[in-house]
Amino acid sequence: DGTASIWRKEAADSLLSLVALGIPHNHSPLLLRPQAVAAPRSVRRAEEYIHANATSALSLEQIASAAGCSPRALQKAFLTFRQITPMNCLRRHRYEIARDRLVSGQAESIATLCHNLGFSNPGRFSSEFKRIFGRSPKDMHTSARV
């Protein structure tokens, strides 16, 4: 009797799922949207390491070692769960640090800021910065000093 009850419940659940997913309705997009999955520990450890050491020269190997996995495994996990590579995550975080320093007036000069954050080409830094934030680093630096 208990087994039959379990089977009936599973059959009812299956039928409801089939109806909910198989027949288009107002909530179909919500039901069909991929569910967010928590990133694995290696990705979270790598992000913590990147945030703590973003102003230092970092390699993929160092980040992977801190995350406790191989560089290839870390690359794959980042692409799966963050849709970027670990090095792009580092670069993005460095741009955020640059913006914060420019806005707060902590940056002495844009050239010094680039050097301190590991950007070797100030021109490329400036154009990418403007693409990301909508304002040039010079504009942010000037408005912070006024």
PDB file of C-alpha atoms in Angstrom:
ATOM      1  CA  ASP A   1       0.000   0.000   0.000  1.00  0.00           C
ATOM      2  CA  GLY A   2       2.889   2.418   0.827  1.00  0.00           C
ATOM      3  CA  THR A   3       4.686   1.562  -2.413  1.00  0.00           C
ATOM      4  CA  ALA A   4       1.547   2.211  -4.473  1.00  0.00           C
ATOM      5  CA  SER A   5       1.154   5.598  -2.800  1.00  0.00           C
ATOM      6  CA  ILE A   6       4.729   6.550  -3.694  1.00  0.00           C
ATOM      7  CA  TRP A   7       4.161   5.459  -7.300  1.00  0.00           C
ATOM      8  CA  ARG A   8       0.952   7.521  -7.533  1.00  0.00           C
ATOM      9  CA  LYS A   9       2.748  10.590  -6.164  1.00  0.00           C
ATOM     10  CA  GLU A  10       5.654  10.171  -8.625  1.00  0.00           C
ATOM     11  CA  ALA A  11       3.202   9.704 -11.509  1.00  0.00           C
ATOM     12  CA  ALA A  12       1.299  12.847 -10.485  1.00  0.00           C
ATOM     13  CA  ASP A  13       4.566  14.817 -10.208  1.00  0.00           C
ATOM     14  CA  SER A  14       5.645  13.603 -13.637  1.00  0.00           C
ATOM     15  CA  LEU A  15       2.298  14.541 -15.173  1.00  0.00           C
ATOM     16  CA  LEU A  16       2.427  18.027 -13.610  1.00  0.00           C
ATOM     17  CA  SER A  17       5.988  18.524 -14.875  1.00  0.00           C
ATOM     18  CA  LEU A  18       4.968  17.435 -18.357  1.00  0.00           C
ATOM     19  CA  VAL A  19       2.047  19.862 -18.380  1.00  0.00           C
ATOM     20  CA  ALA A  20       4.065  22.724 -16.861  1.00  0.00           C
ATOM     21  CA  LEU A  21       6.972  22.327 -19.283  1.00  0.00           C
ATOM     22  CA  GLY A  22       5.247  20.905 -22.345  1.00  0.00           C
ATOM     23  CA  ILE A  23       2.394  23.357 -22.839  1.00  0.00           C
ATOM     24  CA  PRO A  24       3.377  27.012 -23.425  1.00  0.00           C
ATOM     25  CA  HIS A  25       1.951  29.457 -20.877  1.00  0.00           C
ATOM     26  CA  ASN A  26       2.759  32.791 -19.175  1.00  0.00           C
ATOM     27  CA  HIS A  27       5.392  31.248 -16.891  1.00  0.00           C
ATOM     28  CA  SER A  28       7.176  29.093 -19.506  1.00  0.00           C
ATOM     29  CA  PRO A  29      10.214  31.406 -19.808  1.00  0.00           C
ATOM     30  CA  LEU A  30      10.766  31.268 -16.049  1.00  0.00           C
ATOM     31  CA  LEU A  31      10.521  27.493 -15.918  1.00  0.00           C
ATOM     32  CA  LEU A  32      12.793  26.968 -18.917  1.00  0.00           C
ATOM     33  CA  ARG A  33      15.473  29.433 -17.762  1.00  0.00           C
ATOM     34  CA  PRO A  34      18.628  27.681 -16.545  1.00  0.00           C
ATOM     35  CA  GLN A  35      18.836  27.628 -12.778  1.00  0.00           C
ATOM     36  CA  ALA A  36      21.746  29.400 -11.132  1.00  0.00           C
ATOM     37  CA  VAL A  37      24.247  26.966  -9.732  1.00  0.00           C
ATOM     38  CA  ALA A  38      26.730  27.901  -7.064  1.00  0.00           C
ATOM     39  CA  ALA A  39      30.275  28.125  -8.351  1.00  0.00           C
ATOM     40  CA  PRO A  40      32.643  25.423  -7.147  1.00  0.00           C
ATOM     41  CA  ARG A  41      35.001  26.108  -4.285  1.00  0.00           C
ATOM     42  CA  SER A  42      37.973  26.413  -6.652  1.00  0.00           C
ATOM     43  CA  VAL A  43      36.344  29.377  -8.435  1.00  0.00           C
ATOM     44  CA  ARG A  44      35.471  31.099  -5.162  1.00  0.00           C
ATOM     45  CA  ARG A  45      38.999  30.549  -3.808  1.00  0.00           C
ATOM     46  CA  ALA A  46      40.501  31.899  -7.023  1.00  0.00           C
ATOM     47  CA  GLU A  47      38.295  34.999  -6.847  1.00  0.00           C
ATOM     48  CA  GLU A  48      39.303  35.596  -3.233  1.00  0.00           C
ATOM     49  CA  TYR A  49      42.972  35.224  -4.163  1.00  0.00           C
ATOM     50  CA  ILE A  50      42.563  37.585  -7.129  1.00  0.00           C
ATOM     51  CA  HIS A  51      40.852  40.222  -4.982  1.00  0.00           C
ATOM     52  CA  ALA A  52      43.490  39.969  -2.255  1.00  0.00           C
ATOM     53  CA  ASN A  53      46.449  40.075  -4.668  1.00  0.00           C
ATOM     54  CA  ALA A  54      45.199  42.066  -7.675  1.00  0.00           C
ATOM     55  CA  THR A  55      47.962  44.664  -7.412  1.00  0.00           C
ATOM     56  CA  SER A  56      50.671  41.986  -7.609  1.00  0.00           C
ATOM     57  CA  ALA A  57      51.941  40.290 -10.752  1.00  0.00           C
ATOM     58  CA  LEU A  58      49.869  37.102 -10.955  1.00  0.00           C
ATOM     59  CA  SER A  59      49.992  34.143 -13.300  1.00  0.00           C
ATOM     60  CA  LEU A  60      47.290  31.612 -14.046  1.00  0.00           C
ATOM     61  CA  GLU A  61      49.454  28.988 -12.376  1.00  0.00           C
ATOM     62  CA  GLN A  62      49.630  30.999  -9.127  1.00  0.00           C
ATOM     63  CA  ILE A  63      45.879  31.565  -9.105  1.00  0.00           C
ATOM     64  CA  ALA A  64      45.181  27.876  -9.805  1.00  0.00           C
ATOM     65  CA  SER A  65      47.582  26.820  -7.059  1.00  0.00           C
ATOM     66  CA  ALA A  66      45.815  29.101  -4.576  1.00  0.00           C
ATOM     67  CA  ALA A  67      42.481  27.648  -5.729  1.00  0.00           C
ATOM     68  CA  GLY A  68      43.733  24.094  -5.245  1.00  0.00           C
ATOM     69  CA  CYS A  69      43.359  22.861  -8.808  1.00  0.00           C
ATOM     70  CA  SER A  70      45.138  22.734 -12.141  1.00  0.00           C
ATOM     71  CA  PRO A  71      45.207  25.767 -14.446  1.00  0.00           C
ATOM     72  CA  ARG A  72      43.136  23.888 -17.036  1.00  0.00           C
ATOM     73  CA  ALA A  73      40.493  22.877 -14.477  1.00  0.00           C
ATOM     74  CA  LEU A  74      40.295  26.462 -13.234  1.00  0.00           C
ATOM     75  CA  GLN A  75      39.927  27.811 -16.778  1.00  0.00           C
ATOM     76  CA  LYS A  76      37.114  25.371 -17.463  1.00  0.00           C
ATOM     77  CA  ALA A  77      35.319  26.114 -14.175  1.00  0.00           C
ATOM     78  CA  PHE A  78      35.543  29.879 -14.714  1.00  0.00           C
ATOM     79  CA  LEU A  79      34.189  29.604 -18.238  1.00  0.00           C
ATOM     80  CA  THR A  80      31.350  27.385 -17.037  1.00  0.00           C
ATOM     81  CA  PHE A  81      30.341  29.383 -13.954  1.00  0.00           C
ATOM     82  CA  ARG A  82      31.515  32.956 -14.700  1.00  0.00           C
ATOM     83  CA  GLN A  83      31.647  33.006 -18.523  1.00  0.00           C
ATOM     84  CA  ILE A  84      35.134  34.586 -18.370  1.00  0.00           C
ATOM     85  CA  THR A  85      38.658  33.304 -17.849  1.00  0.00           C
ATOM     86  CA  PRO A  86      40.502  33.738 -14.539  1.00  0.00           C
ATOM     87  CA  MET A  87      42.888  36.232 -16.159  1.00  0.00           C
ATOM     88  CA  ASN A  88      39.957  38.271 -17.496  1.00  0.00           C
ATOM     89  CA  CYS A  89      38.514  38.222 -13.983  1.00  0.00           C
ATOM     90  CA  LEU A  90      41.830  39.612 -12.708  1.00  0.00           C
ATOM     91  CA  ARG A  91      41.899  42.270 -15.432  1.00  0.00           C
ATOM     92  CA  ARG A  92      38.292  43.279 -14.729  1.00  0.00           C
ATOM     93  CA  HIS A  93      39.048  43.582 -11.015  1.00  0.00           C
ATOM     94  CA  ARG A  94      42.091  45.730 -11.767  1.00  0.00           C
ATOM     95  CA  TYR A  95      39.931  48.090 -13.821  1.00  0.00           C
ATOM     96  CA  GLU A  96      37.533  48.355 -10.870  1.00  0.00           C
ATOM     97  CA  ILE A  97      40.461  49.185  -8.557  1.00  0.00           C
ATOM     98  CA  ALA A  98      41.629  51.820 -11.054  1.00  0.00           C
ATOM     99  CA  ARG A  99      38.161  53.375 -11.175  1.00  0.00           C
ATOM    100  CA  ASP A 100      37.894  53.410  -7.382  1.00  0.00           C
ATOM    101  CA  ARG A 101      41.302  55.064  -7.028  1.00  0.00           C
ATOM    102  CA  LEU A 102      40.515  57.654  -9.687  1.00  0.00           C
ATOM    103  CA  VAL A 103      37.115  58.515  -8.197  1.00  0.00           C
ATOM    104  CA  SER A 104      38.498  58.775  -4.657  1.00  0.00           C
ATOM    105  CA  GLY A 105      41.461  60.895  -5.763  1.00  0.00           C
ATOM    106  CA  GLN A 106      43.982  58.270  -4.596  1.00  0.00           C
ATOM    107  CA  ALA A 107      45.680  58.025  -8.003  1.00  0.00           C
ATOM    108  CA  GLU A 108      48.730  60.254  -8.425  1.00  0.00           C
ATOM    109  CA  SER A 109      48.679  60.007 -12.208  1.00  0.00           C
ATOM    110  CA  ILE A 110      47.132  57.740 -14.790  1.00  0.00           C
ATOM    111  CA  ALA A 111      50.567  56.510 -15.919  1.00  0.00           C
ATOM    112  CA  THR A 112      51.517  55.596 -12.332  1.00  0.00           C
ATOM    113  CA  LEU A 113      48.145  53.941 -11.811  1.00  0.00           C
ATOM    114  CA  CYS A 114      48.625  51.849 -14.960  1.00  0.00           C
ATOM    115  CA  HIS A 115      52.096  50.811 -13.890  1.00  0.00           C
ATOM    116  CA  ASN A 116      50.988  49.899 -10.335  1.00  0.00           C
ATOM    117  CA  LEU A 117      48.118  47.762 -11.615  1.00  0.00           C
ATOM    118  CA  GLY A 118      50.148  45.935 -14.262  1.00  0.00           C
ATOM    119  CA  PHE A 119      48.788  47.652 -17.362  1.00  0.00           C
ATOM    120  CA  SER A 120      51.724  48.045 -19.742  1.00  0.00           C
ATOM    121  CA  ASN A 121      50.040  50.274 -22.327  1.00  0.00           C
ATOM    122  CA  PRO A 122      48.375  53.445 -20.937  1.00  0.00           C
ATOM    123  CA  GLY A 123      46.666  54.154 -24.272  1.00  0.00           C
ATOM    124  CA  ARG A 124      45.047  50.725 -24.394  1.00  0.00           C
ATOM    125  CA  PHE A 125      44.167  51.048 -20.700  1.00  0.00           C
ATOM    126  CA  SER A 126      42.430  54.380 -21.338  1.00  0.00           C
ATOM    127  CA  SER A 127      40.390  53.145 -24.299  1.00  0.00           C
ATOM    128  CA  GLU A 128      39.334  49.951 -22.508  1.00  0.00           C
ATOM    129  CA  PHE A 129      38.544  51.920 -19.337  1.00  0.00           C
ATOM    130  CA  LYS A 130      36.271  54.258 -21.312  1.00  0.00           C
ATOM    131  CA  ARG A 131      34.580  51.295 -23.006  1.00  0.00           C
ATOM    132  CA  ILE A 132      33.867  49.676 -19.622  1.00  0.00           C
ATOM    133  CA  PHE A 133      32.875  52.713 -17.552  1.00  0.00           C
ATOM    134  CA  GLY A 134      31.687  55.215 -20.162  1.00  0.00           C
ATOM    135  CA  ARG A 135      34.172  57.891 -19.073  1.00  0.00           C
ATOM    136  CA  SER A 136      37.857  58.233 -19.681  1.00  0.00           C
ATOM    137  CA  PRO A 137      40.262  57.796 -16.768  1.00  0.00           C
ATOM    138  CA  LYS A 138      41.417  61.380 -17.365  1.00  0.00           C
ATOM    139  CA  ASP A 139      37.858  62.679 -16.881  1.00  0.00           C
ATOM    140  CA  MET A 140      37.450  60.709 -13.647  1.00  0.00           C
ATOM    141  CA  HIS A 141      40.886  61.775 -12.412  1.00  0.00           C
ATOM    142  CA  THR A 142      40.203  65.446 -13.179  1.00  0.00           C
ATOM    143  CA  SER A 143      36.729  65.479 -11.589  1.00  0.00           C
ATOM    144  CA  ALA A 144      38.087  63.780  -8.438  1.00  0.00           C
ATOM    145  CA  ARG A 145      40.690  66.513  -7.947  1.00  0.00           C
ATOM    146  CA  VAL A 146      38.235  69.422  -8.311  1.00  0.00           C
TER     147      VAL A 146
END
